[in-house]
Short mmCIF file of C-alpha atoms in Angstrom, two decimals:
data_model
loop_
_atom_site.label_atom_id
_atom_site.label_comp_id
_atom_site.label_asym_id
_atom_site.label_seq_id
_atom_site.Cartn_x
_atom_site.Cartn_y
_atom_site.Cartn_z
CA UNK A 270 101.87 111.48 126.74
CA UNK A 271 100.20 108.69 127.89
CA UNK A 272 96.61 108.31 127.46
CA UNK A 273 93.79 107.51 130.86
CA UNK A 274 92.40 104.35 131.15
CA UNK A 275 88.94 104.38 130.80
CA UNK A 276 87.14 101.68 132.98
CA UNK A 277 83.92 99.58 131.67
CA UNK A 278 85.50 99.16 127.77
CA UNK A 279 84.64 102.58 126.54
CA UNK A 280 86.27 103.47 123.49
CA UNK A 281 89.33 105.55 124.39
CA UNK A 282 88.87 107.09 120.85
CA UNK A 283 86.75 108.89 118.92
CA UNK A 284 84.49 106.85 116.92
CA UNK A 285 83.91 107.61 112.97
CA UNK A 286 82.58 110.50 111.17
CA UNK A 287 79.15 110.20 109.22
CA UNK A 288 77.68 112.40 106.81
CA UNK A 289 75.25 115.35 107.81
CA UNK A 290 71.72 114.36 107.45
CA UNK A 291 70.93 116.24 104.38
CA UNK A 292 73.46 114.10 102.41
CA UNK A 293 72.93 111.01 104.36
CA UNK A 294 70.24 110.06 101.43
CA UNK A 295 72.73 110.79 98.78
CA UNK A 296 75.66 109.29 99.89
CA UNK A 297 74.75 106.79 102.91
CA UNK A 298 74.07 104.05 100.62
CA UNK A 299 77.46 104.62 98.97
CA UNK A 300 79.13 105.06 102.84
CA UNK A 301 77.40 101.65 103.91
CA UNK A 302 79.23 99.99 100.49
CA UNK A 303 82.49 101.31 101.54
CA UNK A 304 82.36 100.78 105.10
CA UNK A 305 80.86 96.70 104.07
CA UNK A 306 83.46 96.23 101.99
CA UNK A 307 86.46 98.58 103.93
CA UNK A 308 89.16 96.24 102.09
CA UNK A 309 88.13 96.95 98.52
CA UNK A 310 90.12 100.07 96.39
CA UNK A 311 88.36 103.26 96.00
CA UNK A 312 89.18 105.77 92.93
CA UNK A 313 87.54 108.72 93.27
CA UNK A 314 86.21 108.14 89.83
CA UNK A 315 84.16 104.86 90.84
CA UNK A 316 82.68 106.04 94.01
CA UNK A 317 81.74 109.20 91.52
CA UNK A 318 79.79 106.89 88.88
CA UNK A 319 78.53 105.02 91.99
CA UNK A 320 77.21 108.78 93.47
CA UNK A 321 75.74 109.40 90.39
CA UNK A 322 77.29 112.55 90.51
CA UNK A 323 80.71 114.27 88.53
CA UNK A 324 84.19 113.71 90.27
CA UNK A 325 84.54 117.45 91.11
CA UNK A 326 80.73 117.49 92.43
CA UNK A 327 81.02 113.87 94.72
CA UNK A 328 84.44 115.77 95.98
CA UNK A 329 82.50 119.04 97.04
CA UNK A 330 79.50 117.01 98.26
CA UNK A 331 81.76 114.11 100.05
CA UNK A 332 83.79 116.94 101.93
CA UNK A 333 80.26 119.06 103.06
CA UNK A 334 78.92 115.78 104.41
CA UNK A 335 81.94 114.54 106.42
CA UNK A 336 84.67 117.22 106.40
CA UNK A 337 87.00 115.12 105.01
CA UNK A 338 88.29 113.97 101.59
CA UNK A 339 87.43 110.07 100.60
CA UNK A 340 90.94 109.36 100.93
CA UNK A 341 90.80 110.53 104.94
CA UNK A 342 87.53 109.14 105.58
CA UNK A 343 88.06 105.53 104.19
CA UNK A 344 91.74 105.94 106.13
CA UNK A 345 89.87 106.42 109.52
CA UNK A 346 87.26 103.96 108.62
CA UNK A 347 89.98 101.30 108.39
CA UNK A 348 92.15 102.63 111.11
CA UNK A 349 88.34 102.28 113.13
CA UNK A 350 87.85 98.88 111.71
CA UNK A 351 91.58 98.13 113.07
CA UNK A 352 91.11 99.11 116.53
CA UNK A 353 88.01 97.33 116.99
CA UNK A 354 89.78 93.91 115.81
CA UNK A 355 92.42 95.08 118.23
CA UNK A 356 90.13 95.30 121.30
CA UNK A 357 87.45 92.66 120.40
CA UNK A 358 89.66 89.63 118.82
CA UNK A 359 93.40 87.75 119.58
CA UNK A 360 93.19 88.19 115.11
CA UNK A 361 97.36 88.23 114.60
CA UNK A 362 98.25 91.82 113.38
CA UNK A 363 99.06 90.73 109.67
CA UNK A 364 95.03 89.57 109.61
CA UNK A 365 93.77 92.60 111.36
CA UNK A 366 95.13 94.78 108.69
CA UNK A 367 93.84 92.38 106.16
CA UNK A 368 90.52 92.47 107.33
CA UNK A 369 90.50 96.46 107.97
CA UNK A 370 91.81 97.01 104.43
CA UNK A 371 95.45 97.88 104.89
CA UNK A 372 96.68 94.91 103.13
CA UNK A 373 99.99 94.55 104.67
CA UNK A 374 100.76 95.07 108.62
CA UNK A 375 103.79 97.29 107.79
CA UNK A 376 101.06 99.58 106.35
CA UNK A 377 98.52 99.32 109.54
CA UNK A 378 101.41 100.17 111.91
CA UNK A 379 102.57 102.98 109.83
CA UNK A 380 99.26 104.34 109.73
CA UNK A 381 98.19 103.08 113.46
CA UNK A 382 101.41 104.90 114.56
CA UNK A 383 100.60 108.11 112.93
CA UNK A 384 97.55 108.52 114.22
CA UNK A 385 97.64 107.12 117.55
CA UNK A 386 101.12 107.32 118.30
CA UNK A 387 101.18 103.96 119.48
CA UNK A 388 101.50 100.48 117.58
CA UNK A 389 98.99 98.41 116.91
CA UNK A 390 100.67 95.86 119.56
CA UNK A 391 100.79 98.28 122.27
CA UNK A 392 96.85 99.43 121.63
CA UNK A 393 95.83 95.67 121.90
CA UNK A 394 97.69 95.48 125.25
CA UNK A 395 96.21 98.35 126.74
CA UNK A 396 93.01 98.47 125.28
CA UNK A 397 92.14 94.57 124.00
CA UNK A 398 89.52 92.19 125.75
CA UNK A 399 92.29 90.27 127.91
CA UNK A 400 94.18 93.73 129.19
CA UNK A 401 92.58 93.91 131.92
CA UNK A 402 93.13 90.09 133.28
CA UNK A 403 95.58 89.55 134.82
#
């Protein structure tokens, strides 16, 4: 399956998830940590202490606000962070998944490729800043 081109650099993906209002005041100053820092580790633990809250409660509360687990959510934040670099910079794929948190690039395109079913390579050609000159 092949996905359509969108003309005029609109995102061909959907964009990140953020918490429902009610919890934005609770956990939006932890989300803005994570998402400034989308390289660092995470254990469920810390961002609990950091919450102010229990583990079990930040889980419950985390998954009402966002529908996802931490785990997911940082995942697609990075995997977001990725494509971005992808469209928006000529960033060599080992940096991009450096800079988006995934360490090593085996590990972006493993995760790029699961998600996308595409490489990281292939999304930059299709969807980057210079795939449309030419």
């Amino acid at each position: 399956v092949v996905p359509p081109h969108r003309d005029g650099g609109q995102a061909q993906y959907v964009e990140s998830s953020v918490p429902e209002p009610h919890e934005r005041s609770r956990l939006g100053p932890l989300i803005d940590r994570m998402r400034a820092d989308i390289s660092a580790d995470y254990p469920v633990a810390t961002l609990a202490d950091l919450a102010g809250m229990s583990e079990r409660t930040f889980l419950r509360r985390f998954a009402a606000a966002t529908g996802v687990t931490p785990a997911s959510w940082l995942l697609s934040e990075r995997l977001s962070r990725a494509r971005t670099l992808l469209e928006d910079t000529s960033l060599p794929i080992d940096r991009v998944a450096e800079t988006a948190g995934f360490g090593a690039a085996a590990t972006l395109r493993h995760h790029f490729r699961r998600r996308f079913a595409t490489t990281p390579a292939a999304y930059r050609a299709r969807f980057g800043a210079n795939a449309n000159s030419g």
